[in-house]
Coordinates of C-alpha atoms in Angstrom, one line a residue:
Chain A
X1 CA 1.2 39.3 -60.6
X2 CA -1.2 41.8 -58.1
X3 CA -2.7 39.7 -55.5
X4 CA -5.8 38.5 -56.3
X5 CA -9.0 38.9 -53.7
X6 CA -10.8 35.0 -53.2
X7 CA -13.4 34.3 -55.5
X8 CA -15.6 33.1 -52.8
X9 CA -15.1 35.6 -50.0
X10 CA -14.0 38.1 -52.0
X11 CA -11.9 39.9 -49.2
X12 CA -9.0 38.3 -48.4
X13 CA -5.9 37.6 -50.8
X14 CA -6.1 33.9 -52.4
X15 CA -3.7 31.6 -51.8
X16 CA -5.0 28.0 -53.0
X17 CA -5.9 27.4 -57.2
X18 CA -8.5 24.5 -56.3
X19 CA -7.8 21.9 -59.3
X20 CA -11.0 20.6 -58.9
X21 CA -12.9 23.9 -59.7
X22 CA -10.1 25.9 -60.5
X23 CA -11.0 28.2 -57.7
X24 CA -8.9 30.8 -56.8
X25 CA -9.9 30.9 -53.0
X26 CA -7.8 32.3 -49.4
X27 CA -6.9 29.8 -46.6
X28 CA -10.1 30.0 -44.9
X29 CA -12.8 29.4 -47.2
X30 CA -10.4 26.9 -48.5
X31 CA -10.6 25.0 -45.4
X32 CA -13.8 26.1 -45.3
X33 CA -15.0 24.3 -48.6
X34 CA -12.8 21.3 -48.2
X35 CA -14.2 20.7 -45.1
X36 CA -18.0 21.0 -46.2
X37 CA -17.0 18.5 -49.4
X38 CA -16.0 16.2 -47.2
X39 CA -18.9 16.3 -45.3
X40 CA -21.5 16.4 -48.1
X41 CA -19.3 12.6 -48.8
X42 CA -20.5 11.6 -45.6
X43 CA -23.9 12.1 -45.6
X44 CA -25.1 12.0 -48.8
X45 CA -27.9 9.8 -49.6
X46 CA -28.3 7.5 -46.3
X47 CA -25.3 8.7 -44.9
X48 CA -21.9 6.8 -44.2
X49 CA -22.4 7.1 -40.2
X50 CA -25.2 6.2 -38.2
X51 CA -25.6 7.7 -34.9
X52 CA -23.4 6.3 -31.9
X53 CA -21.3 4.2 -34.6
X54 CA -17.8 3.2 -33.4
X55 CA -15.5 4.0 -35.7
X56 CA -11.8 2.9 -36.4
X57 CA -9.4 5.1 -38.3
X58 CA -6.7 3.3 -40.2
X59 CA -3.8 5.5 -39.5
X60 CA -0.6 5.5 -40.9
X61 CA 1.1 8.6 -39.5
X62 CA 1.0 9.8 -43.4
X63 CA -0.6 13.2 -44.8
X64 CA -3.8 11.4 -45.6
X65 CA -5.0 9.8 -42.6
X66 CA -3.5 12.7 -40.1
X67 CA -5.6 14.9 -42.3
X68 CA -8.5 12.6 -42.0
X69 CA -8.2 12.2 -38.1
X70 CA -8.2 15.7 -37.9
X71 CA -11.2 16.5 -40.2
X72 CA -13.1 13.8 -38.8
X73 CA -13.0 14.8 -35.4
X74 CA -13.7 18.5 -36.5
X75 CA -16.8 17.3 -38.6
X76 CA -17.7 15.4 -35.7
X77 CA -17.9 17.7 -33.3
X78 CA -19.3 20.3 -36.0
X79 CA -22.1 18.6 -37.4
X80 CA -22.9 16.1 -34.1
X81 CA -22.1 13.0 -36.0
X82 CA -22.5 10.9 -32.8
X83 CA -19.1 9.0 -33.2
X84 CA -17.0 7.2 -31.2
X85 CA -13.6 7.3 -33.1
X86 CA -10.2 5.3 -32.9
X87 CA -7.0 5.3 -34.2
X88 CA -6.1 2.0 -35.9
X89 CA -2.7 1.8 -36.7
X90 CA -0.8 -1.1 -38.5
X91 CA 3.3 -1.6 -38.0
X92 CA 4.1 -4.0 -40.8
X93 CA 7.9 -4.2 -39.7
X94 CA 9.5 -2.2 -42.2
X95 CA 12.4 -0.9 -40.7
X96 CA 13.2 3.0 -41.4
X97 CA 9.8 3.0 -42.9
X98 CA 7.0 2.3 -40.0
X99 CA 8.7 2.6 -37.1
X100 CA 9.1 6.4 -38.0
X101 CA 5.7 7.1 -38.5
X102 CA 3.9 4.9 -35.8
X103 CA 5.7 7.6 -33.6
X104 CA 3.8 10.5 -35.8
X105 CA 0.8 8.4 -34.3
X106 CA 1.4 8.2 -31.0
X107 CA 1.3 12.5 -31.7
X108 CA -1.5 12.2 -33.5
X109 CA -2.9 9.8 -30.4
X110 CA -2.2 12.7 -27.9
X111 CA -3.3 15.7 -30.3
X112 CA -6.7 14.6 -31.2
X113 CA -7.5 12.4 -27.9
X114 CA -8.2 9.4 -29.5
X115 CA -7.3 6.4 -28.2
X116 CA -4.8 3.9 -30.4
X117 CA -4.4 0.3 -31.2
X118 CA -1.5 -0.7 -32.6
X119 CA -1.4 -4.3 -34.6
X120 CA 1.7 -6.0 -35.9
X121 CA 2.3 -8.4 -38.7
X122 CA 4.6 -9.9 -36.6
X123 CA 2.5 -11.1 -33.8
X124 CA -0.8 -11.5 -36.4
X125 CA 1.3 -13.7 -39.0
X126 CA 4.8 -14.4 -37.7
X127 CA 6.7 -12.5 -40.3
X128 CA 7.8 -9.1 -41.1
X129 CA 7.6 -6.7 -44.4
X130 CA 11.3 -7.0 -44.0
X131 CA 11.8 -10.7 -44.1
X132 CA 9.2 -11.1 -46.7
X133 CA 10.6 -8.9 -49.3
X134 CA 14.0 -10.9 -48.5
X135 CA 12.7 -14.3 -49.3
X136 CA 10.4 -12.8 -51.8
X137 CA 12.1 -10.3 -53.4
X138 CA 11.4 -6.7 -54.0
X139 CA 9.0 -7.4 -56.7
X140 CA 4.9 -7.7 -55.8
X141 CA 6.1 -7.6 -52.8
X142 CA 3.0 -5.1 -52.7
X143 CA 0.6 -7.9 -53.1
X144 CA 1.6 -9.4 -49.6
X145 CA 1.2 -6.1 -48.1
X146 CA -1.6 -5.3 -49.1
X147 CA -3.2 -9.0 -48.3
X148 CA -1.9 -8.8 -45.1
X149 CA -3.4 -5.5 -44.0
X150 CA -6.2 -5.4 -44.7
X151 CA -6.9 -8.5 -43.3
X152 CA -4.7 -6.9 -40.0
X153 CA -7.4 -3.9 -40.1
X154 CA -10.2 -5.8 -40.0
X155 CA -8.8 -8.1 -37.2
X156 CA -7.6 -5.0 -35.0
X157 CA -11.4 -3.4 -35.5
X158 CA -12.8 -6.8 -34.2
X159 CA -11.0 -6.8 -31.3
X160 CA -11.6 -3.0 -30.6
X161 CA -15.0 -4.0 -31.1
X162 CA -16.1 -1.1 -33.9
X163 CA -18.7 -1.4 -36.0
X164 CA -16.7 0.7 -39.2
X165 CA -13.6 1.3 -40.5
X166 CA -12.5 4.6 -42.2
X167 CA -9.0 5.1 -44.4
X168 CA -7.4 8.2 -45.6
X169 CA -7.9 7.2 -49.6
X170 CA -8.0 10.3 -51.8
X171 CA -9.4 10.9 -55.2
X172 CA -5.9 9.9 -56.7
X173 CA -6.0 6.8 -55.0
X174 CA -9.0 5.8 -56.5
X175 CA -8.5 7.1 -59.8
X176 CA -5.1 5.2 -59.9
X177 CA -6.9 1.8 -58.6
X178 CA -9.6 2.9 -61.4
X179 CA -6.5 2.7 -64.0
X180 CA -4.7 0.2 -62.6
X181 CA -7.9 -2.4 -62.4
X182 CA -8.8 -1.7 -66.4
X183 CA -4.9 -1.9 -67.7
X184 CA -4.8 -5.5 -66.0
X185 CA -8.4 -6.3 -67.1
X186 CA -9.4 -6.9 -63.8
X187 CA -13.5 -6.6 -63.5
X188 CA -13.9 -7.8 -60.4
X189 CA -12.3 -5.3 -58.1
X190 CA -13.3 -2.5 -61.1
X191 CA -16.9 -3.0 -60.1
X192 CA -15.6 -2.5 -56.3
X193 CA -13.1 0.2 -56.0
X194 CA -15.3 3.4 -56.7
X195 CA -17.7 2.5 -54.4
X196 CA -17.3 4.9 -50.8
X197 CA -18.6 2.1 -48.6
X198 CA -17.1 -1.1 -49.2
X199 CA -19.4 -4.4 -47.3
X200 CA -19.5 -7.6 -47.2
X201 CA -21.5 -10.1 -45.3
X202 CA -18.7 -11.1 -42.9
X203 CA -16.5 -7.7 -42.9
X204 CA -16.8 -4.7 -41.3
X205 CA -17.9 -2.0 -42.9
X206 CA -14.9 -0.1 -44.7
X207 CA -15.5 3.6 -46.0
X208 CA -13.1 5.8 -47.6
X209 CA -14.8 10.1 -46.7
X210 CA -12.1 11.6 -49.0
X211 CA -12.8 9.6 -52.2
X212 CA -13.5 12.7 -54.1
X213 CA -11.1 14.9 -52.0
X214 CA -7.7 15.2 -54.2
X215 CA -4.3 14.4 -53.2
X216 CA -2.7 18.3 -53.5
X217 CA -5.8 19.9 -51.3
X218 CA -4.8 17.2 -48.7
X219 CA -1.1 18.3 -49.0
X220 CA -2.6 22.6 -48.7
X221 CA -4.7 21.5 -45.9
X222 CA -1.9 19.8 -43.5
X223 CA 0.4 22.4 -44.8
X224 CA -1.8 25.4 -43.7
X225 CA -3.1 23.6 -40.7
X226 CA 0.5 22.7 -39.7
X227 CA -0.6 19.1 -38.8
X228 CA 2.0 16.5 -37.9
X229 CA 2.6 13.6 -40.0
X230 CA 4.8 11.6 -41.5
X231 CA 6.4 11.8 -45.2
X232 CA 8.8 9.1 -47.1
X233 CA 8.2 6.7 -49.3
X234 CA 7.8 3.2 -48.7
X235 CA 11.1 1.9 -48.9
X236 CA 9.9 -0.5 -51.1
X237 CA 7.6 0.9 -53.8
X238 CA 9.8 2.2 -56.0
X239 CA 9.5 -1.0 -58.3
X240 CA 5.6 -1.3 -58.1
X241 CA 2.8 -1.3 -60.2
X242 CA 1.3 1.5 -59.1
X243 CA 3.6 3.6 -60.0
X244 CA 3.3 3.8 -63.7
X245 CA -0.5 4.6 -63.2
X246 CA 0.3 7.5 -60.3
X247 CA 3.0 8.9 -63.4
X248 CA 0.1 8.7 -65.8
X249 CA -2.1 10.1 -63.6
X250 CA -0.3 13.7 -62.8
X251 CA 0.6 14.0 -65.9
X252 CA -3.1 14.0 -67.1
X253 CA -3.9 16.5 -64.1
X254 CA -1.4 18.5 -65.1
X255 CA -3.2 19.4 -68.3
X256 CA -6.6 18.9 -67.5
X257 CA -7.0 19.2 -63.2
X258 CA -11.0 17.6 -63.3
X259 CA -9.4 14.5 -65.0
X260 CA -8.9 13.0 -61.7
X261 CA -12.8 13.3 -60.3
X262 CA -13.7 12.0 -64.3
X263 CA -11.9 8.8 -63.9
X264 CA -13.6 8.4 -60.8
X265 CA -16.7 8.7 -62.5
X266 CA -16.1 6.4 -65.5
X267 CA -14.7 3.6 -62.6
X268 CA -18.3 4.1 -60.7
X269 CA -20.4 4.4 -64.6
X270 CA -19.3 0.8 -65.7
X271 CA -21.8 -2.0 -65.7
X272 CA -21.2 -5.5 -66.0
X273 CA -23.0 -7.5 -68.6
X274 CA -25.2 -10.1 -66.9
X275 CA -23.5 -13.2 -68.3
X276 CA -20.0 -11.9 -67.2
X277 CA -22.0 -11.4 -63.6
X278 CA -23.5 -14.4 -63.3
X279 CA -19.8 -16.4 -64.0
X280 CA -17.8 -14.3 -61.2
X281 CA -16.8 -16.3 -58.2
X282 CA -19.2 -16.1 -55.1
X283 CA -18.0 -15.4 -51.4
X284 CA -17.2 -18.1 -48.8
X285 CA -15.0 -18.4 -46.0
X286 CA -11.8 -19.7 -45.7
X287 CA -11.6 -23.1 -44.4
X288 CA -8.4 -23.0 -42.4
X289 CA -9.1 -18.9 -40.5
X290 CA -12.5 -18.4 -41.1
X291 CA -11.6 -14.4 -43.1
X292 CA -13.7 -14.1 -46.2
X293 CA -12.9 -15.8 -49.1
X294 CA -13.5 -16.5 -52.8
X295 CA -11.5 -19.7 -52.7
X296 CA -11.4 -22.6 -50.1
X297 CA -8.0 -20.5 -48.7
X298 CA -7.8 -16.8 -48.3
X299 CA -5.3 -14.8 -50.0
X300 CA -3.7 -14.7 -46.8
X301 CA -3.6 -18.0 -45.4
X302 CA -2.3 -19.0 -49.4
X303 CA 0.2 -16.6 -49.3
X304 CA 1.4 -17.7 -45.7
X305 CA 1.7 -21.1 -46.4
X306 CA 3.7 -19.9 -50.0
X307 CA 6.1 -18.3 -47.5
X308 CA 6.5 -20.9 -44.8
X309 CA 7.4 -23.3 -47.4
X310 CA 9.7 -20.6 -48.3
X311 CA 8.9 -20.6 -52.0
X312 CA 9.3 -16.9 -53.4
X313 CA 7.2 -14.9 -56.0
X314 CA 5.4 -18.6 -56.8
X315 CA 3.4 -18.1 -53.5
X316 CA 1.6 -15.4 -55.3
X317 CA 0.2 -17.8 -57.8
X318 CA -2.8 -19.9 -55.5
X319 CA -3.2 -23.4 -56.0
X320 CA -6.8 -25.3 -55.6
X321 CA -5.0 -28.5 -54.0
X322 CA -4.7 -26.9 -50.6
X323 CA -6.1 -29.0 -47.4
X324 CA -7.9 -26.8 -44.9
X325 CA -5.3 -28.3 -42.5
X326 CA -1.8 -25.9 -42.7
X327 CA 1.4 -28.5 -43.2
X328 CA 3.0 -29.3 -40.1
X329 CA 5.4 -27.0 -38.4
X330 CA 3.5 -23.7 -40.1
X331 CA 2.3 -20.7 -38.4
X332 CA -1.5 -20.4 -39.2
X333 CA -3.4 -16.9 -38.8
X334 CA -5.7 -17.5 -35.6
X335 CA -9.5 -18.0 -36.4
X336 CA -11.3 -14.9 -37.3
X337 CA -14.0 -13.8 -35.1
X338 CA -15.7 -11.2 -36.1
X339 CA -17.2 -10.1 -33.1
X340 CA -15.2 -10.6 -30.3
X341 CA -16.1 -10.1 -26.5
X342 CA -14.7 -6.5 -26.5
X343 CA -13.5 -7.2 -22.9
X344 CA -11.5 -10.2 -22.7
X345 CA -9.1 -9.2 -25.6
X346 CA -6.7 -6.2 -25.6
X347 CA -8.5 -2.7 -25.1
X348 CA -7.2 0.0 -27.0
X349 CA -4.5 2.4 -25.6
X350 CA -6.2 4.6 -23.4
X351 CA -6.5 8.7 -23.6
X352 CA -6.1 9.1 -19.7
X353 CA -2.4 9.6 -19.1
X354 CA -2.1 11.4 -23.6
X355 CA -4.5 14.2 -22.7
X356 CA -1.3 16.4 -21.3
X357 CA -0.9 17.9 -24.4
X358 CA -3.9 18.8 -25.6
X359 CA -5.0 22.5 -25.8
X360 CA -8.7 22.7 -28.0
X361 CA -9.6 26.1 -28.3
Chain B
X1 CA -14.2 32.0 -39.8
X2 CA -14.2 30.4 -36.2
X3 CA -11.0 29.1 -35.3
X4 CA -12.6 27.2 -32.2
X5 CA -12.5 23.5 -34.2
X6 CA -8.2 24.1 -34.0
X7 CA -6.4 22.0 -32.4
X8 CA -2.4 22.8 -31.6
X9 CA 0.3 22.0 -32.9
X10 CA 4.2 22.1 -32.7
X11 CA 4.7 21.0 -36.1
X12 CA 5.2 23.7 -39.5
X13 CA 2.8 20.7 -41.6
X14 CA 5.8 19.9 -44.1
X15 CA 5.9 16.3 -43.0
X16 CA 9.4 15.4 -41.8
X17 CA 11.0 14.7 -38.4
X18 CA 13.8 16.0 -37.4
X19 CA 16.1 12.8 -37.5
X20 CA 15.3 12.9 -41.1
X21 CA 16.6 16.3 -41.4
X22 CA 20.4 16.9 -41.6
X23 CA 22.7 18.8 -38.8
X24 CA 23.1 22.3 -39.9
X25 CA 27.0 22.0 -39.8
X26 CA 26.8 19.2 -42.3
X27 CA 24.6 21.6 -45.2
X28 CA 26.7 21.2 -48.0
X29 CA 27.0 24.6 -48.7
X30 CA 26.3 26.4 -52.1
X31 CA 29.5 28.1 -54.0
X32 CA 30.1 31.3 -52.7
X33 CA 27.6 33.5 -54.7
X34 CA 28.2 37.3 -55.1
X35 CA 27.7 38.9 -51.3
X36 CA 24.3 40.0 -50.8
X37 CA 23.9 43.8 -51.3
X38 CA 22.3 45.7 -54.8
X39 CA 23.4 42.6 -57.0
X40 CA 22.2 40.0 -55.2
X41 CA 18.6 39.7 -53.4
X42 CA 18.0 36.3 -50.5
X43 CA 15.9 33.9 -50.9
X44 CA 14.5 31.2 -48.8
X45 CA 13.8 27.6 -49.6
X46 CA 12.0 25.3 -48.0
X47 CA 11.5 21.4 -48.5
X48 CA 8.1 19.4 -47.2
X49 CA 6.6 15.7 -48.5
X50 CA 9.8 14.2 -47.9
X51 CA 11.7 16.4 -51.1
X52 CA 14.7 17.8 -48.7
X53 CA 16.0 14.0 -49.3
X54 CA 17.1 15.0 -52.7
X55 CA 19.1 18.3 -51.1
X56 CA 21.1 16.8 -49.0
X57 CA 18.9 15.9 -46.6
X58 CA 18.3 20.0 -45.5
X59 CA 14.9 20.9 -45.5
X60 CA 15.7 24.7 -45.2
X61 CA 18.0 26.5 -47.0
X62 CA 18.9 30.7 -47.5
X63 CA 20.6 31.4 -50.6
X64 CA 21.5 34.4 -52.9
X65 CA 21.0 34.6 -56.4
X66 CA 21.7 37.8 -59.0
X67 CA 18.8 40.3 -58.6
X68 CA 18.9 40.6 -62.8
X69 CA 19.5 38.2 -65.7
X70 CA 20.3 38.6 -68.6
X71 CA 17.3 38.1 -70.8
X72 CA 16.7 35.4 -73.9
X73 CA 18.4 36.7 -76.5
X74 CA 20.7 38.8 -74.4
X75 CA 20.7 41.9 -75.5
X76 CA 19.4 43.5 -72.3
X77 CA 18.6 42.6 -68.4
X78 CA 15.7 41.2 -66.9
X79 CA 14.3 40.7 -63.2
X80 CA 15.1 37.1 -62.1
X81 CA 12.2 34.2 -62.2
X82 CA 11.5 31.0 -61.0
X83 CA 12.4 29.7 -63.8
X84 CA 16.1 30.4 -63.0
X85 CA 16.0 29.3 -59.8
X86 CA 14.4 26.2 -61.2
X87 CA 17.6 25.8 -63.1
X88 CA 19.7 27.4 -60.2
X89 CA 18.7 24.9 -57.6
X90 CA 19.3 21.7 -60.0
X91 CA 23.3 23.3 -60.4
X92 CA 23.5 23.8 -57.4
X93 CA 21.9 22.8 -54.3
X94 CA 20.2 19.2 -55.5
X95 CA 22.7 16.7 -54.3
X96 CA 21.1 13.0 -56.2
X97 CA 18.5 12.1 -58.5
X98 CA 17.3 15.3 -60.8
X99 CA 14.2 13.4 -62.5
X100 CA 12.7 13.5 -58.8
X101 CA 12.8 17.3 -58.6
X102 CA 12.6 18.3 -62.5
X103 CA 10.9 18.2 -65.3
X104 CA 12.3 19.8 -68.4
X105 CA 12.5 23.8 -67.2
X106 CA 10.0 23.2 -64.2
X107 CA 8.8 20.7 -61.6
X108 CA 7.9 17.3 -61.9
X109 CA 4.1 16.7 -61.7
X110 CA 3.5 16.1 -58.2
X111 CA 5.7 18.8 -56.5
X112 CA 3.2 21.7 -55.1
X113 CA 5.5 25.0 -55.2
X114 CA 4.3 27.9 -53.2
X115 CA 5.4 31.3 -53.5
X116 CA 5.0 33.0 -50.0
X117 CA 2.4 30.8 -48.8
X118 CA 0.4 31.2 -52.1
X119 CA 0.3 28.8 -54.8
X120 CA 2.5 29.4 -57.8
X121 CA -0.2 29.1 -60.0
X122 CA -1.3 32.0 -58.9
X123 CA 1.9 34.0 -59.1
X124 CA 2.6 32.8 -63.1
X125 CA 4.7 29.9 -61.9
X126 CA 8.0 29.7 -63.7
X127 CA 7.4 33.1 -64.9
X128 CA 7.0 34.7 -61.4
X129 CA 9.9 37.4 -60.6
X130 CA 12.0 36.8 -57.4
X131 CA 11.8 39.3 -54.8
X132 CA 14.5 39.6 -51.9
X133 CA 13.4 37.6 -48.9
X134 CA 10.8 35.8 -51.1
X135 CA 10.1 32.0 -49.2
X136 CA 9.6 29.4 -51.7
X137 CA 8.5 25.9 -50.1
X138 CA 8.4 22.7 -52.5
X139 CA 6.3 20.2 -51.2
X140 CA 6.2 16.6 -52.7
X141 CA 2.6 15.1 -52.4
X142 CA 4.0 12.0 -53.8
X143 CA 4.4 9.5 -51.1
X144 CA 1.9 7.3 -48.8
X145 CA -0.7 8.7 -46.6

């Protein structure tokens, strides 16, 4: 086939088919109009930011949130955002997994400048991905995982002392959570999961600038861009849920790309009726670590205690009996604080001695 | 376009390290295929999103494939297409697990393929003809971010 000239610039060859718009557009404007999407996330209607916000960003060392470090400080600098940004990083101890990619954020740490914080489930909870997947099995193993970190993210932003945190979710993300949430009927999180700023009373503020930007422009952009990052699959998901709705889900872009951004839209479109409102649990705190709660016990501190009494998948299911007092001889999570005196607890890694390697045009 | 928001790099953006990779020397290597001259044209493969896993761990490979091929019913030649290297690499350079590359005669959902740095969808996908020293690059986008 001839070379065909960018629909938008009209000079250049194209390169990228945008499956959003179907687009046939050349490198630059592509980053060009990726960049601006993401933008017009950020500050449409109030705005994500406000001015002089600090701002955590959960980074894995994966495609997503290099990308997102990297557009964020771009857009920062671009547009004057005001922003004082940090890399949040998470090592959940699975070996040949994390340890390979917390070193694509310590790169990441010296090629944007931003300083990193590094929190372990290990020192937070006592216990390792690894040694919960063998007492639990490799089964909704996911479930812990997920518990546990983002209870880890907000704990890390406290003690960095930011106000917001960002993650790298894309479009396909949130359409899978979309699926995922209706084929196991649940309403709850459904009402939750399209939203792009996620708050409540006692949590920091969690916002998610790529919800409408899709997984393959990602992939073009860090290709193009030649970004570092880091690529294999958890070693455990194979066997999880998610997975059937991600198969689902490229299969339907496949044959009809703007699927993706309509599932989004259906998530966001749904209303609950009043009476199904009204008998939805209401937020508290948990009685033993003080993290927000819609039981007496968090997820966390249940699933902790289901561990320590080294029970197996049966820690998942939560039982009301619990004492706000742990059993004797159990590791507890330390009371949350959600706003900690920035000075006395560990400071964030700083930028002095990573700036070496930096060269900004 | 201003390029002044860059920042630098060492990295070629396909998302592996190099421990991931494997030693050169231990590329198992693809039977001998004709020499390269006017039958055969070179073409060059790369892996990215973690796919070189599947191919022995390599994530770049040079191989040589016939310039023509026979067409669908045979009864003349035609110029060869992606669709045969599709086929070609399966036979021959994928070392485990075909349903994570494949998917009947083309990719599995998922897989970006470009064609010298341009989308294949651009090119006519499978259909596209193989020049010599074309660089294909197959980039999985199926893996955490």
């Amino acid at each position: 086939m001839p070379p065909t000239p960018c629909s938008l610039c009209h000079t250049a060859r194209a390169l990228v088919k945008r499956p959003k718009t179907g687009q046939q557009v050349c490198k630059d404007c592509f980053f060009e109009v990726f960049e601006t999407e993401v933008h017009n996330t950020i500050v449409e209607g109030k705005g994500i930011f406000e001015r002089g916000e600090k701002v955590a960003i959960g980074a894995s060392g994966g495609k997503d949130s290099t990308v997102l470090a990297h557009v964020l400080s771009v857009l920062n600098k671009r547009y004057h955002y005001g922003l004082d940004l940090f890399l949040l990083s998470i090592d959940e101890g699975i070996t040949g997994y994390r340890d390979d990619s917390l070193e694509t954020v310590k790169q990441n740490q010296i090629e944007y400048g931003l300083p990193l914080k590094i929190l372990s489930y290990n020192e937070l909870y006592g216990w390792t991905m690894d040694k919960i997947v063998e007492q639990v099995g490799r089964r909704n193993n996911c479930t812990f995982c997920g518990v546990f970190r983002r209870q880890a993210l907000d704990r890390g932003a406290a003690q960095l002392g930011v106000d917001h945190i960002v993650t790298g979710h894309n479009a396909d993300d949130i359409a899978e959570t979309v699926l995922m949430n209706i084929m196991r009927g649940d309403i709850a999180r459904l009402g939750r999961c399209t939203a792009v700023t996620t708050q409540s009373e006692d949590t920091i503020k969690r916002s998610k600038p790529f919800k409408y930007a899709y997984e393959k422009e990602i992939v073009m952009y860090a290709y193009f861009k030649k970004l570092t990052y880091f690529s294999t699959e958890c070693i455990y998901s194979p066997d999880a849920y998610r997975g059937h709705a991600r198969v689902f889900l490229k299969d339907l872009e496949a044959i009809r790309p703007s699927a993706i951004v309509d599932i989004i839209h259906s998530g966001e479109s749904f209303q609950l009726e009043q009476s199904v409102q009204k008998g939805m649990k209401a937020m508290q705190t948990c009685l033993r670590c003080g993290y927000i709660s819609s039981n007496d016990l968090c997820k966390a501190c249940a699933l902790l205690e289901g561990l320590e009494a080294g029970l197996d998948r049966s820690a998942l299911r939560q039982t009301q009996a619990n004492s706000s007092n742990a059993p004797t001889g159990h590791r507890t999570i330390p009371m949350f604080e959600r706003y900690s005196n920035v000075g006395a607890s560990q400071p964030a890694e700083g930028i002095e001695k990573a700036v070496q390697a930096i060269e900004i045009k | 376009m201003s390029t002044s928001d860059d920042i630098i790099t060492t990295s070629n953006g396909l998302g592996y390290t190099s421990s991931s990779a494997a030693h050169p020397e231990s590329l198992v290597k693809p039977p001998q295929a004709p020499s390269a001259g006017e039958d055969t044209i070179e073409i060059k493969i790369e892996f990215g999103g973690g796919l070189h896993l599947l191919f022995s761990s390599q994530p770049s490979h040079k191989i040589h494939i016939p310039r023509n091929i026979p067409n669908d019913d045979n009864t003349a030649t035609q110029p060869v297409n992606m669709r045969y290297l599709v086929k070609w690499m399966k036979s021959n350079l994928l070392s485990e697990r075909e349903e994570m590359f494949g998917d009947g005669d083309g990719v599995r959902p998922g897989i970006l393929v470009l064609i010298n740095d341009a989308d294949w969808e651009l090119e006519g996908e499978l259909e596209y003809e193989l020049r010599d020293r074309d660089e294909i690059v197959f980039i999985s986008t199926l893996h955490g971010g």
